[in-house]
Short mmCIF file of N, CA, C and O in Angstrom, two decimals:
data_model
loop_
_atom_site.label_atom_id
_atom_site.label_comp_id
_atom_site.label_asym_id
_atom_site.label_seq_id
_atom_site.Cartn_x
_atom_site.Cartn_y
_atom_site.Cartn_z
N ILE A 1 0.86 -1.18 0.00
CA ILE A 1 0.00 0.00 0.00
C ILE A 1 0.90 1.24 0.00
O ILE A 1 1.76 1.37 0.85
N ALA A 2 0.68 2.11 -0.97
CA ALA A 2 1.47 3.34 -1.06
C ALA A 2 1.03 4.34 0.00
O ALA A 2 -0.15 4.43 0.32
N GLU A 3 2.01 5.07 0.51
CA GLU A 3 1.68 6.09 1.50
C GLU A 3 1.11 7.31 0.81
O GLU A 3 1.54 7.69 -0.28
N THR A 4 0.13 7.92 1.43
CA THR A 4 -0.43 9.15 0.92
C THR A 4 0.47 10.30 1.34
O THR A 4 0.84 10.38 2.51
N PRO A 5 0.84 11.19 0.40
CA PRO A 5 1.66 12.35 0.80
C PRO A 5 0.93 13.16 1.86
O PRO A 5 -0.28 13.32 1.80
N THR A 6 1.69 13.64 2.81
CA THR A 6 1.10 14.42 3.89
C THR A 6 1.65 15.83 3.87
O THR A 6 2.69 16.09 3.27
N THR A 7 0.92 16.73 4.52
CA THR A 7 1.47 18.08 4.66
C THR A 7 2.62 18.02 5.63
O THR A 7 2.72 17.11 6.46
N ILE A 8 3.50 18.97 5.54
CA ILE A 8 4.71 18.99 6.34
C ILE A 8 4.36 19.06 7.82
O ILE A 8 4.99 18.46 8.65
N GLY A 9 3.36 19.81 8.14
CA GLY A 9 3.00 20.04 9.53
C GLY A 9 2.41 21.43 9.62
O GLY A 9 1.63 21.82 8.78
N THR A 10 2.84 22.14 10.60
CA THR A 10 2.28 23.47 10.80
C THR A 10 3.26 24.56 10.41
O THR A 10 4.47 24.38 10.49
N MET A 11 2.72 25.67 9.97
CA MET A 11 3.48 26.89 9.73
C MET A 11 2.66 28.00 10.33
O MET A 11 1.53 28.23 9.91
N ASN A 12 3.19 28.64 11.35
CA ASN A 12 2.50 29.74 11.98
C ASN A 12 3.17 31.05 11.61
O ASN A 12 4.40 31.12 11.60
N VAL A 13 2.37 32.06 11.32
CA VAL A 13 2.87 33.38 10.95
C VAL A 13 2.23 34.40 11.88
O VAL A 13 1.01 34.43 12.00
N SER A 14 3.06 35.22 12.51
CA SER A 14 2.49 36.25 13.38
C SER A 14 3.37 37.50 13.35
O SER A 14 4.57 37.40 13.17
N PRO A 15 2.80 38.69 13.49
CA PRO A 15 1.35 38.90 13.46
C PRO A 15 0.83 38.75 12.03
O PRO A 15 1.60 38.89 11.08
N ASN A 16 -0.42 38.49 11.89
CA ASN A 16 -1.03 38.33 10.57
C ASN A 16 -2.49 38.77 10.68
O ASN A 16 -3.27 38.07 11.29
N PRO A 17 -2.85 39.94 10.14
CA PRO A 17 -2.13 40.82 9.23
C PRO A 17 -0.91 41.47 9.89
O PRO A 17 -0.84 41.59 11.10
N SER A 18 0.04 41.90 9.03
CA SER A 18 1.28 42.51 9.49
C SER A 18 1.56 43.77 8.70
O SER A 18 1.19 43.88 7.53
N SER A 19 2.26 44.71 9.34
CA SER A 19 2.72 45.89 8.63
C SER A 19 4.08 45.64 7.99
O SER A 19 4.59 46.48 7.26
N GLY A 20 4.67 44.47 8.24
CA GLY A 20 5.93 44.13 7.61
C GLY A 20 6.74 43.08 8.32
O GLY A 20 7.11 42.06 7.75
N LEU A 21 7.05 43.29 9.61
CA LEU A 21 7.89 42.35 10.34
C LEU A 21 7.07 41.16 10.80
O LEU A 21 6.10 41.32 11.53
N VAL A 22 7.43 39.96 10.34
CA VAL A 22 6.70 38.76 10.70
C VAL A 22 7.65 37.70 11.26
O VAL A 22 8.81 37.65 10.88
N THR A 23 7.13 36.90 12.15
CA THR A 23 7.85 35.74 12.67
C THR A 23 7.13 34.50 12.20
O THR A 23 5.91 34.39 12.37
N MET A 24 7.87 33.60 11.57
CA MET A 24 7.31 32.35 11.08
C MET A 24 7.91 31.21 11.88
O MET A 24 9.11 31.19 12.13
N SER A 25 7.06 30.28 12.30
CA SER A 25 7.55 29.09 12.98
C SER A 25 7.05 27.86 12.22
O SER A 25 5.93 27.85 11.73
N PHE A 26 7.91 26.87 12.13
CA PHE A 26 7.66 25.69 11.30
C PHE A 26 7.83 24.42 12.11
O PHE A 26 8.62 24.37 13.03
N LEU A 27 7.10 23.39 11.69
CA LEU A 27 7.34 22.04 12.20
C LEU A 27 8.10 21.33 11.09
O LEU A 27 7.54 21.02 10.04
N LEU A 28 9.41 21.11 11.30
CA LEU A 28 10.28 20.56 10.27
C LEU A 28 10.79 19.18 10.64
O LEU A 28 11.07 18.90 11.80
N ASP A 29 10.94 18.33 9.63
CA ASP A 29 11.63 17.05 9.78
C ASP A 29 13.11 17.34 9.55
O ASP A 29 13.50 17.75 8.46
N PRO A 30 13.96 17.15 10.55
CA PRO A 30 15.38 17.51 10.40
C PRO A 30 16.12 16.73 9.32
O PRO A 30 17.19 17.14 8.89
N SER A 31 15.54 15.65 8.83
CA SER A 31 16.22 14.86 7.80
C SER A 31 15.91 15.37 6.39
O SER A 31 16.47 14.87 5.41
N LEU A 32 15.02 16.37 6.26
CA LEU A 32 14.63 16.89 4.95
C LEU A 32 15.10 18.32 4.76
O LEU A 32 15.34 19.03 5.72
N LYS A 33 15.19 18.74 3.49
CA LYS A 33 15.50 20.13 3.16
C LYS A 33 14.20 20.81 2.74
O LYS A 33 13.32 20.20 2.15
N TYR A 34 14.11 22.10 3.06
CA TYR A 34 12.89 22.85 2.80
C TYR A 34 13.18 24.14 2.06
O TYR A 34 14.25 24.73 2.21
N ASN A 35 12.19 24.59 1.30
CA ASN A 35 12.25 25.87 0.61
C ASN A 35 10.99 26.65 0.96
O ASN A 35 9.90 26.08 1.02
N LEU A 36 11.14 27.94 1.21
CA LEU A 36 10.00 28.81 1.50
C LEU A 36 9.84 29.79 0.36
O LEU A 36 10.80 30.45 -0.04
N GLN A 37 8.64 29.88 -0.17
CA GLN A 37 8.34 30.81 -1.25
C GLN A 37 7.28 31.79 -0.80
O GLN A 37 6.32 31.41 -0.12
N LEU A 38 7.46 33.05 -1.19
CA LEU A 38 6.45 34.08 -0.99
C LEU A 38 5.89 34.40 -2.36
O LEU A 38 6.64 34.77 -3.27
N VAL A 39 4.58 34.22 -2.53
CA VAL A 39 3.95 34.35 -3.85
C VAL A 39 2.78 35.34 -3.72
O VAL A 39 2.00 35.26 -2.76
N ASP A 40 2.66 36.25 -4.70
CA ASP A 40 1.52 37.16 -4.67
C ASP A 40 0.28 36.48 -5.25
O ASP A 40 0.34 35.34 -5.70
N MET A 41 -0.84 37.18 -5.23
CA MET A 41 -2.10 36.57 -5.65
C MET A 41 -2.18 36.31 -7.16
O MET A 41 -3.04 35.59 -7.63
N ASN A 42 -1.23 36.86 -7.91
CA ASN A 42 -1.14 36.58 -9.34
C ASN A 42 -0.25 35.39 -9.63
O ASN A 42 -0.01 35.05 -10.79
N GLY A 43 0.28 34.76 -8.57
CA GLY A 43 1.15 33.60 -8.74
C GLY A 43 2.60 33.95 -8.97
O GLY A 43 3.42 33.08 -9.23
N LYS A 44 2.95 35.25 -8.86
CA LYS A 44 4.33 35.69 -9.10
C LYS A 44 5.15 35.51 -7.82
O LYS A 44 4.77 35.97 -6.75
N SER A 45 6.28 34.83 -7.95
CA SER A 45 7.16 34.61 -6.81
C SER A 45 7.86 35.91 -6.45
O SER A 45 8.49 36.54 -7.28
N LYS A 46 7.73 36.30 -5.19
CA LYS A 46 8.37 37.52 -4.69
C LYS A 46 9.68 37.21 -3.98
O LYS A 46 10.55 38.06 -3.87
N GLU A 47 9.79 35.98 -3.45
CA GLU A 47 10.99 35.59 -2.73
C GLU A 47 11.02 34.08 -2.58
O GLU A 47 9.98 33.44 -2.48
N SER A 48 12.23 33.52 -2.57
CA SER A 48 12.41 32.10 -2.36
C SER A 48 13.69 31.91 -1.55
O SER A 48 14.70 32.55 -1.84
N MET A 49 13.62 31.07 -0.52
CA MET A 49 14.80 30.85 0.32
C MET A 49 14.75 29.46 0.92
O MET A 49 13.68 28.87 1.05
N SER A 50 15.92 28.95 1.28
CA SER A 50 15.94 27.67 1.98
C SER A 50 15.68 27.92 3.47
O SER A 50 15.99 28.98 3.99
N VAL A 51 15.07 26.92 4.11
CA VAL A 51 14.73 27.02 5.53
C VAL A 51 15.32 25.81 6.24
O VAL A 51 15.11 24.68 5.82
N SER A 52 16.07 26.08 7.30
CA SER A 52 16.66 24.97 8.06
C SER A 52 16.45 25.13 9.56
O SER A 52 16.86 24.27 10.33
N THR A 53 15.81 26.21 9.97
CA THR A 53 15.56 26.44 11.39
C THR A 53 14.05 26.48 11.64
O THR A 53 13.28 26.83 10.75
N PRO A 54 13.62 26.15 12.85
CA PRO A 54 12.19 26.13 13.13
C PRO A 54 11.55 27.51 13.27
O PRO A 54 10.33 27.62 13.28
N THR A 55 12.37 28.57 13.36
CA THR A 55 11.83 29.93 13.47
C THR A 55 12.60 30.85 12.52
O THR A 55 13.81 30.74 12.39
N LEU A 56 11.85 31.74 11.87
CA LEU A 56 12.45 32.67 10.92
C LEU A 56 11.74 34.00 11.06
O LEU A 56 10.51 34.05 11.15
N GLN A 57 12.51 35.09 11.09
CA GLN A 57 11.92 36.42 11.14
C GLN A 57 12.29 37.17 9.87
O GLN A 57 13.45 37.16 9.46
N LYS A 58 11.28 37.77 9.23
CA LYS A 58 11.50 38.49 7.97
C LYS A 58 10.79 39.84 8.03
O LYS A 58 9.75 39.97 8.66
N ASN A 59 11.37 40.82 7.33
CA ASN A 59 10.75 42.12 7.21
C ASN A 59 10.19 42.26 5.80
O ASN A 59 10.95 42.34 4.84
N TYR A 60 8.87 42.27 5.69
CA TYR A 60 8.21 42.40 4.40
C TYR A 60 7.58 43.78 4.23
O TYR A 60 6.60 43.94 3.51
N SER A 61 8.13 44.81 4.90
CA SER A 61 7.55 46.15 4.85
C SER A 61 7.63 46.79 3.46
O SER A 61 6.92 47.74 3.19
N THR A 62 8.48 46.25 2.57
CA THR A 62 8.57 46.81 1.22
C THR A 62 7.47 46.27 0.30
O THR A 62 7.31 46.78 -0.80
N LEU A 63 6.73 45.26 0.75
CA LEU A 63 5.64 44.72 -0.06
C LEU A 63 4.46 45.68 -0.05
O LEU A 63 4.21 46.37 0.93
N GLU A 64 3.71 45.68 -1.14
CA GLU A 64 2.49 46.46 -1.20
C GLU A 64 1.42 45.78 -0.35
O GLU A 64 1.46 44.58 -0.12
N ASN A 65 0.43 46.58 0.11
CA ASN A 65 -0.68 46.01 0.85
C ASN A 65 -1.34 44.93 0.00
O ASN A 65 -1.48 45.08 -1.21
N GLY A 66 -1.75 43.85 0.65
CA GLY A 66 -2.43 42.78 -0.07
C GLY A 66 -2.22 41.45 0.61
O GLY A 66 -1.63 41.35 1.68
N THR A 67 -2.72 40.41 -0.04
CA THR A 67 -2.60 39.05 0.47
C THR A 67 -1.58 38.29 -0.36
O THR A 67 -1.58 38.35 -1.58
N TYR A 68 -0.72 37.58 0.32
CA TYR A 68 0.33 36.77 -0.29
C TYR A 68 0.23 35.36 0.28
O TYR A 68 -0.36 35.15 1.32
N ASP A 69 0.83 34.39 -0.41
CA ASP A 69 0.90 33.04 0.11
C ASP A 69 2.34 32.74 0.48
O ASP A 69 3.27 32.99 -0.30
N LEU A 70 2.54 32.21 1.69
CA LEU A 70 3.81 31.65 2.11
C LEU A 70 3.69 30.14 1.92
O LEU A 70 2.79 29.51 2.49
N ILE A 71 4.57 29.56 1.12
CA ILE A 71 4.49 28.14 0.79
C ILE A 71 5.79 27.47 1.22
O ILE A 71 6.86 27.80 0.72
N LEU A 72 5.67 26.52 2.15
CA LEU A 72 6.80 25.74 2.61
C LEU A 72 6.77 24.40 1.88
O LEU A 72 5.78 23.69 1.94
N ILE A 73 7.86 24.08 1.17
CA ILE A 73 7.91 22.88 0.34
C ILE A 73 9.12 22.03 0.76
O ILE A 73 10.22 22.55 0.88
N ASP A 74 8.88 20.72 0.98
CA ASP A 74 10.01 19.85 1.27
C ASP A 74 10.53 19.22 -0.02
O ASP A 74 9.93 19.37 -1.09
N ILE A 75 11.67 18.52 0.07
CA ILE A 75 12.29 17.95 -1.13
C ILE A 75 11.45 16.87 -1.78
O ILE A 75 11.69 16.50 -2.93
N ARG A 76 10.44 16.37 -1.07
CA ARG A 76 9.55 15.36 -1.64
C ARG A 76 8.38 15.99 -2.40
O ARG A 76 7.56 15.29 -3.00
N GLY A 77 8.26 17.33 -2.30
CA GLY A 77 7.17 18.01 -2.98
C GLY A 77 5.96 18.28 -2.10
O GLY A 77 5.00 18.90 -2.53
N ASN A 78 5.98 17.81 -0.85
CA ASN A 78 4.89 18.11 0.07
C ASN A 78 4.93 19.59 0.42
O ASN A 78 6.01 20.17 0.55
N GLN A 79 3.77 20.19 0.60
CA GLN A 79 3.77 21.61 0.89
C GLN A 79 2.69 22.01 1.88
O GLN A 79 1.68 21.34 2.02
N THR A 80 2.98 23.10 2.57
CA THR A 80 2.05 23.74 3.47
C THR A 80 1.95 25.19 3.05
O THR A 80 2.97 25.85 2.84
N LYS A 81 0.73 25.69 2.89
CA LYS A 81 0.51 27.06 2.43
C LYS A 81 -0.23 27.84 3.51
O LYS A 81 -1.20 27.36 4.08
N THR A 82 0.25 29.05 3.77
CA THR A 82 -0.38 29.94 4.74
C THR A 82 -0.49 31.33 4.13
O THR A 82 0.49 31.85 3.59
N PRO A 83 -1.67 31.96 4.20
CA PRO A 83 -1.80 33.31 3.68
C PRO A 83 -1.11 34.32 4.61
O PRO A 83 -1.10 34.14 5.84
N LEU A 84 -0.52 35.35 4.02
CA LEU A 84 0.07 36.46 4.76
C LEU A 84 -0.58 37.73 4.26
O LEU A 84 -0.60 37.99 3.04
N ILE A 85 -1.15 38.51 5.16
CA ILE A 85 -1.80 39.76 4.79
C ILE A 85 -0.90 40.92 5.21
O ILE A 85 -0.54 41.03 6.39
N ILE A 86 -0.52 41.75 4.24
CA ILE A 86 0.27 42.96 4.52
C ILE A 86 -0.71 44.12 4.53
O ILE A 86 -1.41 44.37 3.55
N LYS A 87 -0.72 44.83 5.64
CA LYS A 87 -1.64 45.96 5.82
C LYS A 87 -0.91 47.04 6.59
O LYS A 87 -0.62 46.87 7.76
N LYS A 88 -0.62 48.16 5.89
CA LYS A 88 0.14 49.25 6.54
C LYS A 88 -0.75 50.43 6.82
O LYS A 88 -1.77 50.62 6.21
#
């Protein structure tokens, strides 16, 4: 029986909505590599980075007001998506 792909776990973003500075916390499997993408509502990638720690702080104050998706993807292709609202 093949295993069903699962979501990575949890990704918490706070504060959300944010004026720019956000703290993200992840539930990561230490044996896997992860990539975090910030994508706007048109599907355009605004940022992509590797993630290896359970907590990350980023300043998104240069983004325009709106809703974005933060997508955490592991090397197996499993992903967790969380909306991020920028409101200044």
